[in-house]
Amino acid sequence: MTEDDVNAPHDQPPGAGEELREHEVRTALLALLAEVGAVTATEAASQLGYSSGLCSFHLRQLARHGYIEEAPHSGGRARPWRLRQHTSAAEVPTEEQPFGDLARGLEDESWQRWLTQRDRAPSEWRHDEAFSAVAYLTPEELSRVAETIRRALAPYQEREQRPLSRPDGARPVALITRLFPLLPHGAEGADAHQD
């Protein structure tokens, strides 16, 4: 078996915590739908180089969150999908434009699944490192903090595409960071600030 064989897309949908490449897959699926109109999971897999199982999973997730819908078809097992009819091009996330509500919804769903099922995880994995903090930052400092976090995670990113680089015992872990200004309660203007 070569490393290319190990790196080939899997036919199983991702489990809890495997969010590292979901944005890439969903973006590719939405771009393909915008280009060709309607596709089945098998057609998407053929066009994008992912497995049909992975495409099917993400197509269902995109539908669940209102981005796409089933396209009319003449029966049979084939299940074509298309962009939701009232979705404008501006609403379709791109590589540069984050998924917003969809990404947050999937992150929150994964977190809730972890909270309700962590007792099923192996004993050494039954803890998490969730934390939050409030810091008073300038816009420039906020960007620097985000870049520092990205640099800290960079050494681990290749493990997604190169499974042979993963140490024994490594498992997919959700790494979610949200840096945003806290707006005062009841304030109309975004320029208002709390002291």
PDB file of C-alpha atoms in Angstrom, residues 4-93:
ATOM      1  CA  ASP A   4      -1.406   7.709  -2.066  1.00  0.00           C
ATOM      2  CA  ASP A   5      -3.642   4.735  -1.269  1.00  0.00           C
ATOM      3  CA  VAL A   6      -3.833   5.808   2.365  1.00  0.00           C
ATOM      4  CA  ASN A   7      -4.595   9.395   1.321  1.00  0.00           C
ATOM      5  CA  ALA A   8      -7.443   8.391  -0.989  1.00  0.00           C
ATOM      6  CA  PRO A   9     -10.856   9.765   0.096  1.00  0.00           C
ATOM      7  CA  HIS A  10     -12.848   7.418   2.305  1.00  0.00           C
ATOM      8  CA  ASP A  11     -16.352   6.170   1.572  1.00  0.00           C
ATOM      9  CA  GLN A  12     -17.568   6.820   5.099  1.00  0.00           C
ATOM     10  CA  PRO A  13     -18.943  10.186   6.232  1.00  0.00           C
ATOM     11  CA  PRO A  14     -16.830  11.955   8.834  1.00  0.00           C
ATOM     12  CA  GLY A  15     -17.469  11.290  12.493  1.00  0.00           C
ATOM     13  CA  ALA A  16     -17.450  13.739  15.366  1.00  0.00           C
ATOM     14  CA  GLY A  17     -14.553  16.147  15.221  1.00  0.00           C
ATOM     15  CA  GLU A  18     -13.486  15.586  11.612  1.00  0.00           C
ATOM     16  CA  GLU A  19     -14.223  19.192  10.594  1.00  0.00           C
ATOM     17  CA  LEU A  20     -10.748  19.948   9.252  1.00  0.00           C
ATOM     18  CA  ARG A  21     -11.575  19.521   5.570  1.00  0.00           C
ATOM     19  CA  GLU A  22     -15.363  19.919   5.613  1.00  0.00           C
ATOM     20  CA  HIS A  23     -15.196  23.559   4.499  1.00  0.00           C
ATOM     21  CA  GLU A  24     -13.139  22.540   1.449  1.00  0.00           C
ATOM     22  CA  VAL A  25     -15.568  19.766   0.469  1.00  0.00           C
ATOM     23  CA  ARG A  26     -18.701  21.897   0.940  1.00  0.00           C
ATOM     24  CA  THR A  27     -17.185  24.801  -0.981  1.00  0.00           C
ATOM     25  CA  ALA A  28     -16.269  22.492  -3.871  1.00  0.00           C
ATOM     26  CA  LEU A  29     -19.772  20.983  -3.920  1.00  0.00           C
ATOM     27  CA  LEU A  30     -21.472  24.387  -3.934  1.00  0.00           C
ATOM     28  CA  ALA A  31     -19.172  25.643  -6.695  1.00  0.00           C
ATOM     29  CA  LEU A  32     -19.908  22.534  -8.766  1.00  0.00           C
ATOM     30  CA  LEU A  33     -23.665  22.970  -8.298  1.00  0.00           C
ATOM     31  CA  ALA A  34     -23.395  26.638  -9.301  1.00  0.00           C
ATOM     32  CA  GLU A  35     -21.515  25.572 -12.439  1.00  0.00           C
ATOM     33  CA  VAL A  36     -23.509  22.554 -13.640  1.00  0.00           C
ATOM     34  CA  GLY A  37     -26.936  23.010 -12.058  1.00  0.00           C
ATOM     35  CA  ALA A  38     -27.636  19.583 -10.552  1.00  0.00           C
ATOM     36  CA  VAL A  39     -25.509  16.582  -9.584  1.00  0.00           C
ATOM     37  CA  THR A  40     -25.799  13.305  -7.732  1.00  0.00           C
ATOM     38  CA  ALA A  41     -23.260  12.320  -5.084  1.00  0.00           C
ATOM     39  CA  THR A  42     -21.682   9.892  -7.575  1.00  0.00           C
ATOM     40  CA  GLU A  43     -21.357  12.594 -10.246  1.00  0.00           C
ATOM     41  CA  ALA A  44     -19.916  15.052  -7.717  1.00  0.00           C
ATOM     42  CA  ALA A  45     -17.400  12.430  -6.563  1.00  0.00           C
ATOM     43  CA  SER A  46     -16.307  11.822 -10.141  1.00  0.00           C
ATOM     44  CA  GLN A  47     -15.904  15.546 -10.841  1.00  0.00           C
ATOM     45  CA  LEU A  48     -14.207  16.525  -7.554  1.00  0.00           C
ATOM     46  CA  GLY A  49     -12.110  13.475  -6.725  1.00  0.00           C
ATOM     47  CA  TYR A  50     -13.771  12.747  -3.382  1.00  0.00           C
ATOM     48  CA  SER A  51     -15.614   9.550  -2.509  1.00  0.00           C
ATOM     49  CA  SER A  52     -19.327   9.279  -3.230  1.00  0.00           C
ATOM     50  CA  GLY A  53     -19.976   8.617   0.477  1.00  0.00           C
ATOM     51  CA  LEU A  54     -18.236  11.839   1.484  1.00  0.00           C
ATOM     52  CA  CYS A  55     -20.088  13.816  -1.195  1.00  0.00           C
ATOM     53  CA  SER A  56     -23.405  12.273  -0.192  1.00  0.00           C
ATOM     54  CA  PHE A  57     -22.842  13.172   3.463  1.00  0.00           C
ATOM     55  CA  HIS A  58     -21.977  16.789   2.678  1.00  0.00           C
ATOM     56  CA  LEU A  59     -24.797  17.188   0.170  1.00  0.00           C
ATOM     57  CA  ARG A  60     -27.242  16.089   2.871  1.00  0.00           C
ATOM     58  CA  GLN A  61     -25.664  18.518   5.358  1.00  0.00           C
ATOM     59  CA  LEU A  62     -25.902  21.386   2.864  1.00  0.00           C
ATOM     60  CA  ALA A  63     -29.568  20.513   2.307  1.00  0.00           C
ATOM     61  CA  ARG A  64     -30.224  20.291   6.026  1.00  0.00           C
ATOM     62  CA  HIS A  65     -28.861  23.810   6.477  1.00  0.00           C
ATOM     63  CA  GLY A  66     -30.885  25.199   3.574  1.00  0.00           C
ATOM     64  CA  TYR A  67     -28.195  25.763   0.941  1.00  0.00           C
ATOM     65  CA  ILE A  68     -29.349  23.116  -1.534  1.00  0.00           C
ATOM     66  CA  GLU A  69     -32.420  21.010  -2.287  1.00  0.00           C
ATOM     67  CA  GLU A  70     -33.286  17.861  -4.184  1.00  0.00           C
ATOM     68  CA  ALA A  71     -33.633  18.487  -7.905  1.00  0.00           C
ATOM     69  CA  PRO A  72     -36.637  17.058  -9.746  1.00  0.00           C
ATOM     70  CA  HIS A  73     -35.883  13.618 -11.135  1.00  0.00           C
ATOM     71  CA  SER A  74     -37.712  10.696 -12.703  1.00  0.00           C
ATOM     72  CA  GLY A  75     -37.403   8.264  -9.841  1.00  0.00           C
ATOM     73  CA  GLY A  76     -34.781   5.597  -9.455  1.00  0.00           C
ATOM     74  CA  ARG A  77     -32.003   5.552  -6.908  1.00  0.00           C
ATOM     75  CA  ALA A  78     -30.194   8.585  -8.294  1.00  0.00           C
ATOM     76  CA  ARG A  79     -30.773  11.583  -6.049  1.00  0.00           C
ATOM     77  CA  PRO A  80     -29.724  14.788  -7.810  1.00  0.00           C
ATOM     78  CA  TRP A  81     -29.200  18.000  -5.831  1.00  0.00           C
ATOM     79  CA  ARG A  82     -29.279  21.649  -6.880  1.00  0.00           C
ATOM     80  CA  LEU A  83     -28.795  25.035  -5.249  1.00  0.00           C
ATOM     81  CA  ARG A  84     -31.903  26.127  -3.399  1.00  0.00           C
ATOM     82  CA  GLN A  85     -34.023  28.015  -5.926  1.00  0.00           C
ATOM     83  CA  HIS A  86     -34.150  31.240  -3.903  1.00  0.00           C
ATOM     84  CA  THR A  87     -30.412  31.200  -3.162  1.00  0.00           C
ATOM     85  CA  SER A  88     -28.572  34.056  -4.838  1.00  0.00           C
ATOM     86  CA  ALA A  89     -24.945  33.816  -5.929  1.00  0.00           C
ATOM     87  CA  ALA A  90     -24.061  36.220  -3.105  1.00  0.00           C
ATOM     88  CA  GLU A  91     -25.414  33.712  -0.562  1.00  0.00           C
ATOM     89  CA  VAL A  92     -23.240  30.817  -1.797  1.00  0.00           C
ATOM     90  CA  PRO A  93     -20.088  30.615   0.326  1.00  0.00           C
TER      91      PRO A  93
END
